[in-house]
Tab-separated table of C-alpha atoms in Angstrom:
chain	number	residue	atom	x	y	z
A	1	HIS	CA	123.508	96.490	44.393
A	2	LEU	CA	124.824	99.672	42.793
A	3	VAL	CA	127.889	101.609	44.016
A	4	LEU	CA	129.092	104.766	42.271
A	5	PRO	CA	131.946	106.938	43.559
A	6	PRO	CA	130.950	110.511	44.483
A	7	VAL	CA	133.068	112.048	41.686
A	8	ILE	CA	134.503	110.671	38.448
A	9	TYR	CA	137.337	112.746	36.998
A	10	ALA	CA	137.812	113.245	33.269
A	11	ALA	CA	140.283	115.145	31.124
A	12	PRO	CA	140.036	116.402	27.539
A	13	GLY	CA	141.229	113.828	25.056
A	14	LEU	CA	141.065	110.897	27.491
A	15	GLU	CA	138.147	108.485	27.335
A	16	ALA	CA	136.185	108.224	30.585
A	17	ASN	CA	133.897	105.233	31.170
A	18	ILE	CA	131.477	103.727	33.613
A	19	TYR	CA	131.333	99.997	32.918
A	20	PHE	CA	128.017	98.890	34.364
A	21	ASP	CA	129.247	95.514	35.633
A	22	ASN	CA	132.038	97.304	37.516
A	23	VAL	CA	129.596	99.280	39.665
A	24	THR	CA	126.981	96.586	40.269
A	25	LEU	CA	126.948	93.254	42.061
A	26	MET	CA	124.915	90.707	40.134
A	27	ILE	CA	125.738	87.409	38.491
A	28	ASN	CA	124.337	88.416	35.105
A	29	PRO	CA	123.948	92.137	34.334
A	30	ASP	CA	122.262	91.222	31.029
A	31	ASN	CA	119.152	90.327	33.039
A	32	VAL	CA	118.464	94.005	33.758
A	33	ALA	CA	118.316	97.270	31.828
A	34	PHE	CA	120.586	100.216	32.600
A	35	ASP	CA	119.489	103.807	32.113
A	36	VAL	CA	121.951	106.715	32.236
A	37	THR	CA	120.852	110.328	32.523
A	38	CYS	CA	123.610	112.824	31.720
A	39	VAL	CA	123.972	115.730	29.308
A	40	LYS	CA	127.393	114.411	28.259
A	41	GLY	CA	128.610	111.127	26.830
A	42	ALA	CA	126.760	108.189	25.313
A	43	GLN	CA	125.191	105.064	26.783
A	44	GLN	CA	126.211	101.819	25.087
A	45	HIS	CA	125.375	98.210	25.877
A	46	GLU	CA	127.978	97.682	28.609
A	47	ARG	CA	129.043	101.216	29.497
A	48	TRP	CA	128.548	104.962	29.520
A	49	THR	CA	131.452	106.587	27.665
A	50	PHE	CA	132.664	110.145	27.179
A	51	THR	CA	135.782	111.668	25.672
A	52	PRO	CA	135.679	115.346	26.659
A	53	LYS	CA	136.788	118.217	24.493
A	54	PRO	CA	138.542	121.287	25.976
A	55	GLU	CA	135.277	123.243	25.936
A	56	ASP	CA	133.624	120.551	28.108
A	57	ALA	CA	135.530	121.633	31.243
A	58	GLY	CA	133.072	121.726	34.119
A	59	SER	CA	130.945	119.403	36.251
A	60	TYR	CA	127.940	117.369	35.127
A	61	PRO	CA	125.594	115.274	37.275
A	62	LEU	CA	125.009	111.697	36.171
A	63	THR	CA	122.290	109.322	37.342
A	64	LEU	CA	122.395	105.574	36.718
A	65	GLU	CA	119.222	103.528	37.170
A	66	ILE	CA	118.704	99.772	36.944
A	67	ARG	CA	115.325	98.454	35.784
A	68	ASP	CA	113.883	94.946	35.875
A	69	GLN	CA	111.712	93.185	33.267
A	70	GLN	CA	108.641	95.087	34.456
A	71	ASN	CA	110.559	98.364	33.940
A	72	THR	CA	110.555	98.941	37.687
A	73	ILE	CA	113.550	100.877	39.021
A	74	ILE	CA	115.334	98.508	41.405
A	75	ALA	CA	118.440	100.631	42.053
A	76	ARG	CA	119.545	104.210	41.498
A	77	ALA	CA	122.844	106.009	42.149
A	78	LYS	CA	124.310	109.390	41.304
A	79	THR	CA	127.766	110.772	40.680
A	80	LEU	CA	129.384	113.931	39.345
A	81	ILE	CA	131.473	113.905	36.177
A	82	HIS	CA	134.197	116.505	36.708
A	83	VAL	CA	136.046	117.515	33.542
A	84	VAL	CA	139.264	119.417	34.181
A	85	PRO	CA	140.532	122.182	31.877
A	86	PRO	CA	143.166	120.945	29.411
A	87	ASP	CA	145.834	123.112	31.052
A	88	ALA	CA	145.056	122.018	34.636
A	89	GLY	CA	148.338	121.802	36.531
A	90	ALA	CA	150.337	123.159	33.588
A	91	GLY	CA	153.823	124.286	34.541
A	92	GLN	CA	153.760	122.818	38.038
A	93	LYS	CA	156.734	120.680	39.022
A	94	ILE	CA	155.777	118.034	41.524
A	95	THR	CA	157.077	114.833	43.067
A	96	MET	CA	154.833	111.810	43.395
A	97	LEU	CA	155.067	108.565	45.347
A	98	ILE	CA	153.032	105.582	44.139
A	99	ILE	CA	152.384	102.800	46.697
A	100	GLY	CA	150.787	99.492	45.774
A	101	ASP	CA	150.890	95.751	45.196
A	102	SER	CA	151.483	93.711	42.024
A	103	LEU	CA	149.244	95.967	39.955
A	104	THR	CA	151.698	98.772	40.695
A	105	ALA	CA	154.777	96.527	40.463
A	106	ALA	CA	153.852	95.855	36.819
A	107	SER	CA	154.850	99.522	36.318
A	108	VAL	CA	152.549	100.012	33.310
A	109	TYR	CA	150.170	102.638	34.677
A	110	PRO	CA	152.996	104.770	36.183
A	111	ARG	CA	154.750	104.637	32.794
A	112	HIS	CA	151.532	105.586	31.012
A	113	LEU	CA	150.963	108.510	33.382
A	114	LEU	CA	154.406	109.947	32.641
A	115	ASP	CA	153.873	109.500	28.901
A	116	LEU	CA	150.524	111.301	29.013
A	117	LEU	CA	152.001	114.252	30.903
A	118	LYS	CA	154.824	114.749	28.398
A	119	THR	CA	152.452	116.220	25.836
A	120	GLY	CA	150.206	119.282	25.957
A	121	ASP	CA	149.759	121.693	28.864
A	122	ASN	CA	150.552	119.412	31.774
A	123	PRO	CA	152.507	119.345	35.016
A	124	SER	CA	156.023	117.945	35.221
A	125	VAL	CA	156.035	114.892	37.504
A	126	THR	CA	159.085	113.250	39.079
A	127	LEU	CA	158.314	109.868	40.591
A	128	VAL	CA	159.734	108.872	43.971
A	129	GLY	CA	160.578	105.301	44.986
A	130	SER	CA	163.129	102.531	45.327
A	131	HIS	CA	161.538	99.972	42.993
A	132	GLY	CA	160.784	99.900	39.285
A	133	PRO	CA	160.542	97.736	36.165
A	134	GLY	CA	162.727	94.682	36.587
A	135	GLY	CA	163.350	95.729	40.180
A	136	LYS	CA	165.483	98.680	39.079
A	137	PRO	CA	164.158	102.200	39.583
A	138	GLY	CA	164.664	104.591	36.712
A	139	GLU	CA	162.335	107.305	35.485
A	140	VAL	CA	159.535	104.926	36.452
A	141	ARG	CA	159.876	104.238	40.160
A	142	HIS	CA	157.453	103.434	42.951
A	143	GLU	CA	156.920	101.282	46.026
A	144	GLY	CA	154.885	98.482	44.450
A	145	TYR	CA	155.357	94.844	45.493
A	146	GLY	CA	153.448	91.735	44.461
A	147	GLY	CA	151.394	90.186	47.231
A	148	TRP	CA	151.707	93.141	49.601
A	149	THR	CA	148.977	94.509	51.852
A	150	ALA	CA	148.423	97.645	53.918
A	151	ALA	CA	149.690	95.675	56.916
A	152	ALA	CA	152.938	94.868	55.086
A	153	PHE	CA	153.677	98.530	54.391
A	154	ALA	CA	152.800	99.526	57.958
A	155	THR	CA	154.379	96.684	59.970
A	156	ARG	CA	156.626	94.367	57.953
A	157	TYR	CA	160.246	94.642	59.091
A	158	THR	CA	162.879	92.206	57.830
A	159	GLY	CA	166.067	94.207	58.229
A	160	VAL	CA	166.184	94.591	54.436
A	161	ALA	CA	164.353	97.459	52.758
A	162	ARG	CA	164.521	98.974	49.291
A	163	ALA	CA	166.851	96.210	48.062
A	164	GLY	CA	166.709	92.553	47.070
A	165	ASP	CA	163.772	90.330	46.233
A	166	ARG	CA	160.307	91.624	47.091
A	167	LYS	CA	159.657	88.520	49.215
A	168	ASP	CA	162.611	89.345	51.442
A	169	ARG	CA	162.051	93.072	51.723
A	170	GLY	CA	160.502	94.855	54.643
A	171	SER	CA	158.477	98.043	54.436
A	172	PRO	CA	160.450	100.861	52.797
A	173	PHE	CA	159.130	103.194	55.493
A	174	LEU	CA	160.215	101.226	58.607
A	175	TYR	CA	163.495	101.987	60.391
A	176	LYS	CA	165.096	100.450	63.469
A	177	GLU	CA	167.445	102.298	65.815
A	178	GLY	CA	169.504	100.082	68.105
A	179	GLU	CA	167.386	97.817	70.277
A	180	ALA	CA	164.231	99.887	69.848
A	181	GLN	CA	161.226	98.557	67.972
A	182	PRO	CA	161.080	99.424	64.253
A	183	LYS	CA	159.150	102.634	63.573
A	184	LEU	CA	157.669	104.279	60.526
A	185	ASP	CA	159.814	107.276	59.642
A	186	PHE	CA	158.538	108.992	56.518
A	187	ALA	CA	160.846	111.961	57.051
A	188	LYS	CA	163.871	109.683	56.879
A	189	TYR	CA	162.483	107.936	53.804
A	190	CYS	CA	162.058	111.315	52.085
A	191	ALA	CA	165.542	112.392	53.171
A	192	GLU	CA	166.970	109.345	51.429
A	193	LEU	CA	164.777	109.320	48.322
A	194	ASN	CA	163.306	112.790	47.742
A	195	ASN	CA	165.979	115.310	48.754
A	196	GLY	CA	164.450	115.672	52.194
A	197	GLN	CA	161.118	116.954	50.873
A	198	PRO	CA	157.703	115.333	51.301
A	199	PRO	CA	156.097	114.289	48.000
A	200	ASP	CA	153.472	116.628	46.628
A	201	VAL	CA	151.255	113.637	45.848
A	202	VAL	CA	151.043	110.067	47.186
A	203	THR	CA	148.737	107.403	45.775
A	204	ILE	CA	147.834	104.126	47.489
A	205	PHE	CA	146.566	101.201	45.391
A	206	LEU	CA	145.895	98.319	47.793
A	207	GLY	CA	143.079	95.948	48.682
A	208	CYS	CA	143.470	92.978	46.322
A	209	ASN	CA	145.616	90.946	48.723
A	210	ASP	CA	144.032	92.369	51.881
A	211	THR	CA	140.679	90.752	51.057
A	212	PHE	CA	141.500	88.072	48.443
A	213	ASN	CA	140.563	85.002	50.513
A	214	SER	CA	137.695	86.654	52.364
A	215	THR	CA	134.266	85.112	52.671
A	216	ASP	CA	130.931	86.832	53.235
A	217	GLU	CA	131.301	85.962	56.909
A	218	ASP	CA	134.710	87.575	57.509
A	219	VAL	CA	135.128	90.196	54.768
A	220	ASP	CA	134.183	93.118	57.014
A	221	LYS	CA	136.621	91.976	59.694
A	222	ARG	CA	139.370	91.761	57.069
A	223	ILE	CA	138.490	95.241	55.815
A	224	ASP	CA	138.568	96.576	59.394
A	225	ASP	CA	142.109	95.239	59.729
A	226	MET	CA	143.120	96.734	56.394
A	227	PHE	CA	141.739	100.136	57.392
A	228	LYS	CA	143.713	100.085	60.634
A	229	HIS	CA	146.970	99.853	58.695
A	230	TYR	CA	145.759	102.040	55.818
A	231	ASP	CA	144.961	104.810	58.308
A	232	THR	CA	148.444	104.379	59.775
A	233	LEU	CA	149.969	105.038	56.337
A	234	VAL	CA	147.762	108.092	55.815
A	235	ALA	CA	148.765	109.429	59.243
A	236	MET	CA	152.437	108.742	58.448
A	237	ILE	CA	152.260	110.801	55.257
A	238	HIS	CA	150.235	113.670	56.671
A	239	GLY	CA	152.305	113.624	59.838
A	240	LEU	CA	155.171	114.939	57.722
A	241	SER	CA	153.121	117.269	55.511
A	242	LYS	CA	149.394	117.920	55.425
A	243	ASN	CA	149.953	119.583	52.052
A	244	THR	CA	150.616	116.214	50.441
A	245	ALA	CA	147.586	115.121	48.426
A	246	ILE	CA	146.806	111.447	49.084
A	247	GLY	CA	144.868	109.516	46.433
A	248	ALA	CA	143.116	106.376	47.668
A	249	PHE	CA	142.573	104.121	44.639
A	250	LEU	CA	139.283	102.240	44.667
A	251	PRO	CA	140.254	98.599	43.945
A	252	VAL	CA	139.467	97.414	40.432
A	253	PRO	CA	137.068	94.571	39.643
A	254	PRO	CA	138.319	91.215	38.368
A	255	ALA	CA	138.379	89.823	34.849
A	256	ALA	CA	134.891	89.237	33.487
A	257	SER	CA	134.955	85.406	33.437
A	258	GLN	CA	135.573	82.519	35.805
A	259	ASP	CA	137.927	81.207	33.099
A	260	ALA	CA	140.536	83.659	34.354
A	261	PHE	CA	140.276	82.418	37.927
A	262	GLY	CA	140.438	78.799	36.810
A	263	ALA	CA	143.643	79.596	34.925
A	264	ASN	CA	145.286	81.164	37.991
A	265	TYR	CA	143.750	79.470	41.026
A	266	GLN	CA	142.231	76.204	39.669
A	267	CYS	CA	139.429	75.616	42.207
A	268	GLY	CA	140.893	77.900	44.887
A	269	GLN	CA	138.813	81.015	44.252
A	270	THR	CA	135.764	82.069	42.244
A	271	ARG	CA	135.296	85.311	40.383
A	272	TRP	CA	131.939	85.772	42.113
A	273	GLN	CA	133.408	85.648	45.621
A	274	TYR	CA	136.321	87.883	44.662
A	275	LYS	CA	133.937	90.431	43.131
A	276	ARG	CA	131.739	90.330	46.235
A	277	ASN	CA	134.815	91.085	48.346
A	278	GLN	CA	136.006	93.842	45.989
A	279	THR	CA	132.561	95.469	45.828
A	280	ARG	CA	132.262	95.466	49.612
A	281	LEU	CA	135.706	97.054	49.913
A	282	VAL	CA	134.808	99.759	47.386
A	283	GLU	CA	131.600	100.472	49.275
A	284	ARG	CA	133.383	100.817	52.597
A	285	MET	CA	136.257	102.881	51.181
A	286	ILE	CA	133.728	105.364	49.819
A	287	GLU	CA	132.115	105.518	53.270
A	288	ARG	CA	135.435	105.956	55.084
A	289	TYR	CA	137.517	108.093	52.731
A	290	GLY	CA	134.942	109.870	50.588
A	291	GLY	CA	134.217	113.554	51.151
A	292	ARG	CA	137.585	114.237	52.774
A	293	GLU	CA	139.159	116.405	50.086
A	294	LYS	CA	139.570	119.275	52.582
A	295	GLU	CA	141.911	116.929	54.488
A	296	ASN	CA	143.842	116.364	51.245
A	297	LEU	CA	142.555	112.794	51.089
A	298	TRP	CA	140.884	111.895	47.810
A	299	LEU	CA	139.211	108.892	46.240
A	300	VAL	CA	140.622	107.906	42.842
A	301	PRO	CA	137.833	105.971	41.049
A	302	VAL	CA	139.972	103.808	38.762
A	303	ASN	CA	137.502	100.956	39.285
A	304	VAL	CA	134.804	102.362	36.992
A	305	ASN	CA	136.984	102.885	33.900
A	306	LEU	CA	138.418	99.373	33.344
A	307	ASP	CA	137.123	97.116	30.578
A	308	CYS	CA	137.186	93.767	32.389
A	309	GLN	CA	136.044	91.797	29.341
A	310	ARG	CA	138.552	93.017	26.746
A	311	ASN	CA	141.440	94.523	28.673
A	312	TYR	CA	142.509	91.532	30.748
A	313	PRO	CA	144.949	88.910	29.409
A	314	ARG	CA	143.571	86.232	27.095
A	315	THR	CA	144.728	82.899	25.785
A	316	THR	CA	143.719	80.907	22.725
A	317	ALA	CA	143.358	77.135	23.024
A	318	LEU	CA	141.192	74.206	21.955
A	319	TRP	CA	137.784	74.334	23.580
A	320	ASN	CA	138.352	70.795	24.821
A	321	SER	CA	140.546	67.801	24.060
A	322	ARG	CA	138.114	66.425	21.439
A	323	SER	CA	137.525	69.725	19.717
A	324	ALA	CA	139.216	70.869	16.526
A	325	GLU	CA	138.083	74.400	17.192
A	326	LYS	CA	140.029	76.954	19.221
A	327	GLY	CA	138.527	79.656	21.371
A	328	VAL	CA	139.612	82.620	23.440
A	329	ARG	CA	139.412	82.598	27.230
A	330	LEU	CA	140.399	85.212	29.801
A	331	SER	CA	143.516	84.010	31.572
A	332	ASN	CA	144.294	86.321	34.519
A	333	GLY	CA	141.820	87.035	37.271
A	334	VAL	CA	143.121	90.202	38.904
A	335	HIS	CA	145.944	91.619	36.751
A	336	PRO	CA	144.859	93.600	33.664
A	337	ALA	CA	146.568	93.507	30.301
A	338	ALA	CA	148.614	96.549	29.273
A	339	GLU	CA	145.491	98.129	27.769
A	340	GLY	CA	143.681	97.836	31.101
A	341	TYR	CA	146.587	99.314	33.018
A	342	ARG	CA	146.520	102.245	30.617
A	343	GLN	CA	142.850	102.815	31.409
A	344	ILE	CA	143.906	102.980	35.071
A	345	GLY	CA	146.581	105.489	34.058
A	346	ASP	CA	143.982	107.584	32.215
A	347	SER	CA	141.883	107.795	35.391
A	348	LEU	CA	144.942	108.663	37.466
A	349	CYS	CA	145.956	111.426	35.051
A	350	ALA	CA	142.509	113.055	35.150
A	351	TRP	CA	142.426	112.918	38.957
A	352	LEU	CA	145.948	114.344	39.281
A	353	LYS	CA	145.131	117.284	37.022
A	354	ALA	CA	141.966	117.918	39.068
A	355	VAL	CA	143.999	118.047	42.288
A	356	LEU	CA	146.677	120.285	40.811
A	357	ALA	CA	144.082	122.631	39.313
A	358	GLN	CA	143.096	123.554	42.878
A	359	ARG	CA	146.699	124.512	43.630
A	360	GLN	CA	147.160	126.494	40.439
A	361	PRO	CA	147.457	130.262	41.018
A	362	PRO	CA	144.821	132.283	39.184
A	363	ALA	CA	145.838	133.845	35.898
A	364	PRO	CA	146.829	137.511	36.225
A	365	ALA	CA	144.113	139.972	35.394
A	366	ALA	CA	144.311	141.588	31.995
A	367	GLN	CA	145.825	145.050	32.107
A	368	PRO	CA	143.915	147.902	30.472
A	369	ALA	CA	145.392	149.118	27.226
A	370	LYS	CA	147.345	152.376	27.476
């Protein structure tokens, strides 16, 4: 089972990766051989990796094949590596709203994005939102809340929004007038938080909580319900401005070991089931939201670039109560370490520059010498 996004965005100076386990669904990827065909990058044991140079700007097809012990090809998928020019989006001043769950609430990848854009020929980005590190919005601000789903952002009304504990808050986009039912009002949200203007860019990073407890029997039903509310959010944003670019994050895979799930959920969830759910959601998001760039709806393939073995939290402890030897185990199933969040931020930065490059006016033609 092999699922590649249609396009993977890359930017000069930022490492781009395809971790093979992230795009396949098998218990042990070491039982097969991977074969990458691409004129750029290098294939290593667990990944294809490429750090573009400025002169690499352009698009390059990539094919990934999986072979069994008899060297028979058992799966094949293709994608396009799109490397943006180093000055893509340079000089543009944009506002950006980031929507998500606990992976956004951690605030690391939004912080990393801003840091990356402060150097070189890059756009100037002002984030929009009512939440931030420690619950207080500053330069880093967003609408990211632990445990939230697409349904929460589309339907959850508590009478308290954009203030207080995340567990007590309702959707930041829902408003109630008198006795009428609460309604999504993105124009009012923007009037209160973005000087009355729609954001130039909105990203949505959801799916972890929408499908966490799914089984093989009900995962598609759960995804159907998520899409209903996800589509409502997309319609809300584009109902105010179709010029707003919406980036749909493909959900990231879990930590590479069951150890992480045992640490968080004891016997309540397995990595294998979670990865089955996540892979199915990625597959269906590509089917539903892929190829819609002309509608200003884009896939952001953050899922391929995350090192799930090394860039998730770890703990060191005795191997067992009778052992004198300590070992390292992964200790968080779905929340990366800071290094993993920064890989997500790298992917986001490359995608953002690709989107803004399309809006960039062409350079003026050279004038003939007098």
